[in-house]
Short mmCIF file of C-alpha atoms in Angstrom, two decimals:
data_model
loop_
_atom_site.label_atom_id
_atom_site.label_comp_id
_atom_site.label_asym_id
_atom_site.label_seq_id
_atom_site.Cartn_x
_atom_site.Cartn_y
_atom_site.Cartn_z
CA MET F 1 -41.44 22.91 15.07
CA TYR F 2 -43.47 24.74 12.38
CA LYS F 3 -41.05 27.67 12.47
CA MET F 4 -38.08 25.35 12.07
CA LYS F 5 -39.69 23.66 9.06
CA ILE F 6 -40.51 26.99 7.42
CA MET F 7 -37.02 28.34 8.01
CA LEU F 8 -35.60 25.14 6.52
CA SER F 9 -37.78 25.46 3.42
CA LEU F 10 -36.65 29.05 2.93
CA ALA F 11 -33.03 28.03 3.40
CA LEU F 12 -33.48 25.28 0.81
CA ALA F 13 -34.95 27.81 -1.59
CA VAL F 14 -31.80 29.94 -1.29
CA SER F 15 -29.65 26.85 -1.80
CA PHE F 16 -31.61 25.75 -4.87
CA LEU F 17 -31.44 29.26 -6.30
CA ALA F 18 -27.69 29.43 -5.85
CA THR F 19 -27.36 26.13 -7.71
CA ASN F 20 -29.65 27.27 -10.53
CA GLN F 21 -27.64 30.46 -11.00
CA GLN F 22 -24.67 28.35 -12.04
CA ASN F 23 -26.63 26.73 -14.87
CA ASN F 24 -26.71 28.04 -18.43
CA VAL F 25 -29.54 30.50 -19.07
CA LYS F 26 -30.78 32.38 -22.09
CA ALA F 27 -28.99 35.65 -22.79
CA GLU F 28 -32.02 37.81 -22.07
CA GLU F 29 -32.43 36.17 -18.64
CA VAL F 30 -28.90 36.66 -17.30
CA ASN F 31 -29.70 39.93 -15.55
CA ASP F 32 -32.82 38.45 -13.93
CA GLN F 33 -30.93 36.00 -11.73
CA ASN F 34 -29.90 38.44 -8.96
CA ILE F 35 -32.62 37.75 -6.41
CA GLU F 36 -32.31 39.35 -2.99
CA PHE F 37 -33.53 37.92 0.31
CA LYS F 38 -34.36 39.84 3.45
CA SER F 39 -32.37 38.83 6.51
CA THR F 40 -35.39 39.07 8.79
CA ILE F 41 -38.89 37.73 8.26
CA PRO F 42 -41.66 40.18 9.20
CA GLU F 43 -43.71 39.68 12.34
CA GLY F 44 -46.82 37.61 11.75
CA TYR F 45 -45.47 35.79 8.69
CA TYR F 46 -45.46 32.38 10.39
CA ASP F 47 -49.08 32.88 11.42
CA GLU F 48 -49.90 33.63 7.78
CA VAL F 49 -48.17 30.43 6.69
CA LEU F 50 -50.16 28.35 9.17
CA GLU F 51 -53.38 30.09 8.16
CA GLY F 52 -52.66 29.47 4.49
CA GLN F 53 -51.89 25.81 5.12
CA LYS F 54 -55.11 25.41 7.10
CA ASP F 55 -57.22 27.18 4.46
CA THR F 56 -55.71 25.04 1.70
CA ALA F 57 -56.38 21.84 3.65
CA GLU F 58 -59.98 22.90 4.27
CA TYR F 59 -60.45 23.68 0.56
CA ILE F 60 -59.23 20.21 -0.39
CA LYS F 61 -61.47 18.61 2.23
CA ASN F 62 -64.55 20.62 1.30
CA MET F 63 -64.11 20.00 -2.41
CA GLN F 64 -63.30 16.34 -1.76
CA LEU F 65 -60.21 16.64 -3.92
CA GLU F 66 -57.30 14.30 -4.34
CA ASN F 67 -53.74 15.61 -4.17
CA GLN F 68 -52.10 15.94 -7.55
CA LYS F 69 -48.42 16.21 -8.40
CA LEU F 70 -47.13 19.08 -10.50
CA THR F 71 -46.26 18.12 -14.03
CA ASN F 72 -42.82 19.61 -14.61
CA SER F 73 -42.72 19.50 -18.39
CA ASP F 74 -42.22 22.10 -21.06
CA VAL F 75 -45.36 23.15 -22.90
CA GLU F 76 -46.06 25.00 -26.12
CA THR F 77 -47.38 28.55 -26.27
CA PHE F 78 -50.58 29.24 -28.19
CA ALA F 79 -51.33 25.59 -28.84
CA VAL F 80 -53.67 24.79 -31.74
CA PRO F 81 -56.30 23.42 -31.54
CA ILE F 82 -57.63 24.46 -28.12
CA PRO F 83 -55.69 22.33 -25.61
CA ASP F 84 -57.28 19.52 -23.67
CA GLY F 85 -57.93 20.82 -20.17
CA SER F 86 -58.32 24.46 -21.25
CA MET F 87 -60.05 26.53 -18.56
CA GLY F 88 -61.46 30.01 -18.13
CA ASN F 89 -61.42 33.12 -20.27
CA THR F 90 -59.25 36.24 -20.50
CA GLY F 91 -58.37 37.59 -17.06
CA ASP F 92 -59.78 34.65 -15.10
CA ILE F 93 -57.85 33.06 -12.24
CA LEU F 94 -56.92 29.38 -12.28
CA TYR F 95 -56.23 27.64 -8.99
CA THR F 96 -55.10 24.21 -7.84
CA PRO F 97 -54.72 23.48 -4.11
CA SER F 98 -52.21 20.69 -4.54
CA GLY F 99 -49.77 21.83 -7.20
CA PHE F 100 -46.71 23.96 -6.44
CA SER F 101 -45.06 26.77 -8.35
CA SER F 102 -41.94 26.06 -6.28
CA THR F 103 -41.02 23.08 -4.09
CA SER F 104 -39.98 25.57 -1.40
CA LEU F 105 -43.41 27.21 -1.14
CA PRO F 106 -44.51 26.84 2.51
CA VAL F 107 -48.21 26.88 1.55
CA GLY F 108 -49.48 24.52 -1.14
CA GLY F 109 -51.24 25.50 -4.29
CA HIS F 110 -50.59 27.17 -7.61
CA ALA F 111 -52.31 29.99 -9.49
CA ALA F 112 -52.32 31.36 -13.03
CA ILE F 113 -53.99 34.11 -15.02
CA VAL F 114 -55.74 33.19 -18.26
CA VAL F 115 -54.57 34.96 -21.42
CA ASP F 116 -57.12 33.18 -23.59
CA ARG F 117 -58.35 29.62 -24.20
CA TYR F 118 -54.92 28.72 -25.57
CA SER F 119 -52.47 30.12 -23.04
CA THR F 120 -51.87 31.30 -19.49
CA ILE F 121 -49.22 33.37 -17.77
CA GLU F 122 -47.69 31.69 -14.72
CA ALA F 123 -44.72 32.21 -12.41
CA MET F 124 -42.75 29.03 -11.75
CA GLY F 125 -39.66 28.47 -9.61
CA LEU F 126 -36.74 26.03 -9.66
CA ARG F 127 -37.07 25.37 -13.39
CA GLN F 128 -33.75 26.65 -14.68
CA ASP F 129 -34.30 28.27 -18.09
CA THR F 130 -38.10 28.40 -17.62
CA ASP F 131 -37.81 29.91 -14.14
CA GLY F 132 -39.95 32.98 -13.47
CA VAL F 133 -42.86 34.52 -15.36
CA ARG F 134 -43.63 32.68 -18.59
CA TYR F 135 -46.37 31.79 -21.05
CA TRP F 136 -47.77 28.31 -20.51
CA THR F 137 -50.31 26.28 -22.45
CA ASN F 138 -53.80 26.63 -21.03
CA ASN F 139 -54.11 22.94 -20.20
CA PHE F 140 -54.48 23.65 -16.48
CA LYS F 141 -57.23 21.07 -15.97
CA GLU F 142 -55.08 18.48 -17.71
CA ARG F 143 -52.12 19.26 -15.47
CA TYR F 144 -54.15 19.50 -12.26
CA LYS F 145 -57.25 17.34 -11.97
CA ASP F 146 -58.44 19.40 -8.97
CA ALA F 147 -58.15 22.76 -10.76
CA ARG F 148 -60.94 25.35 -10.71
CA ALA F 149 -61.43 28.68 -12.47
CA TYR F 150 -62.49 31.93 -10.78
CA THR F 151 -63.62 35.20 -12.28
CA VAL F 152 -63.53 38.70 -10.82
CA ILE F 153 -67.12 39.71 -10.13
CA GLY F 154 -68.32 42.67 -12.16
CA ALA F 155 -65.08 43.09 -14.12
CA THR F 156 -65.54 44.34 -17.66
CA ALA F 157 -63.90 42.78 -20.70
CA SER F 158 -61.61 45.80 -20.84
CA GLN F 159 -60.54 45.36 -17.21
CA LYS F 160 -59.89 41.67 -17.73
CA GLN F 161 -57.70 42.41 -20.74
CA SER F 162 -55.88 45.11 -18.75
CA ALA F 163 -55.13 42.57 -16.00
CA VAL F 164 -53.66 40.24 -18.60
CA ASN F 165 -51.63 43.10 -20.06
CA ASN F 166 -50.25 43.81 -16.58
CA ALA F 167 -49.14 40.20 -16.31
CA LYS F 168 -47.62 40.32 -19.80
CA TYR F 169 -45.57 43.32 -18.73
CA GLU F 170 -43.84 41.07 -16.17
CA LEU F 171 -42.94 38.31 -18.65
CA TYR F 172 -39.41 36.94 -18.10
CA ASP F 173 -39.12 38.50 -14.66
CA PRO F 174 -37.50 36.04 -12.20
CA TYR F 175 -39.28 33.99 -9.56
CA ASN F 176 -39.71 35.60 -6.13
CA TYR F 177 -38.62 33.16 -3.41
CA SER F 178 -39.17 35.76 -0.69
CA PHE F 179 -42.85 34.98 -0.33
CA TYR F 180 -43.39 37.64 2.34
CA GLU F 181 -42.32 40.34 -0.15
CA LYS F 182 -45.54 40.40 -2.17
CA THR F 183 -45.13 44.09 -3.06
CA ARG F 184 -41.96 43.46 -5.08
CA THR F 185 -42.28 44.43 -8.73
CA ASP F 186 -39.04 42.88 -10.03
CA ALA F 187 -39.78 39.23 -9.21
CA PHE F 188 -42.97 37.22 -8.75
CA TYR F 189 -44.29 33.97 -7.35
CA CYS F 190 -47.47 32.49 -8.83
CA SER F 191 -50.22 34.02 -6.70
CA GLN F 192 -48.31 37.29 -6.30
CA LEU F 193 -48.29 37.69 -10.09
CA VAL F 194 -52.06 37.18 -10.36
CA TRP F 195 -52.70 39.42 -7.35
CA ARG F 196 -50.53 42.21 -8.74
CA ALA F 197 -52.13 42.07 -12.19
CA TRP F 198 -55.47 42.93 -10.61
CA TYR F 199 -54.15 45.09 -7.77
CA ASP F 200 -52.73 47.59 -10.26
CA LEU F 201 -56.30 48.02 -11.52
CA GLY F 202 -57.53 48.83 -8.03
CA VAL F 203 -58.90 45.34 -7.33
CA GLU F 204 -57.65 43.76 -4.06
CA LEU F 205 -57.81 39.97 -4.30
CA ASP F 206 -55.78 39.13 -1.18
CA TYR F 207 -58.71 38.49 1.14
CA ASN F 208 -56.72 38.88 4.39
CA GLY F 209 -54.23 41.53 3.27
CA GLY F 210 -51.19 39.74 4.72
CA THR F 211 -47.51 40.22 3.93
CA ALA F 212 -47.79 37.19 1.64
CA VAL F 213 -50.56 36.32 -0.79
CA TRP F 214 -51.05 32.56 -1.08
CA PRO F 215 -52.87 30.89 -3.98
CA ILE F 216 -55.78 30.01 -1.67
CA ASP F 217 -56.11 33.71 -0.74
CA LEU F 218 -57.16 34.52 -4.31
CA THR F 219 -60.24 32.28 -4.02
CA LYS F 220 -61.64 33.27 -0.62
CA GLY F 221 -62.55 36.93 -1.01
CA SER F 222 -65.91 38.44 -1.96
CA LYS F 223 -64.58 39.84 -5.24
CA VAL F 224 -64.29 36.49 -7.02
CA LYS F 225 -66.56 33.57 -7.76
CA ALA F 226 -66.01 30.08 -9.10
CA ILE F 227 -67.09 29.47 -12.68
#
């Protein structure tokens, strides 16, 4: 039953993507719409999905959080003054267990990397002309009442800025709906983007090293702590 549901969600993702490709997009984004999907899902992926769902549910239970719905609204970049709900500092990781970067994501949650107190970089799916890696206002706590911020233990200010620069390099890349392809560098889902920004600095934030990196995975390892 779980496998059938997961396969259905992936099939829906392909269907949604095909529909979105027919919509008008900005000129600079036209070449970013050609997203490929593998015909076979790697062994162990379903187990990772179930593990991620279980870990997310336990996080919500332990933190005594209420589920929140994703606010699908356009936001300004570099809002002034500091936005209500601003969280974290440069290079920090923002996490909500109940939001979604894409309605097709088989494991709940959403993650972002903090640029500064005014803005974040996030990967969002199924949002037409704002699909993929974009700047968003750092009002994460306003959008998600259950949000928390995490910092990489021992990281210097220079390393944190480098992680942000890595994420900036991927701006306007498309959304990666093949969640088991976390090593792709031409498309990103939310937690994959944050993971990659730090991975390229030699910091492994995927605590179980699976074929997918779920938002909850970014919070469970020994290299981060809640702030």
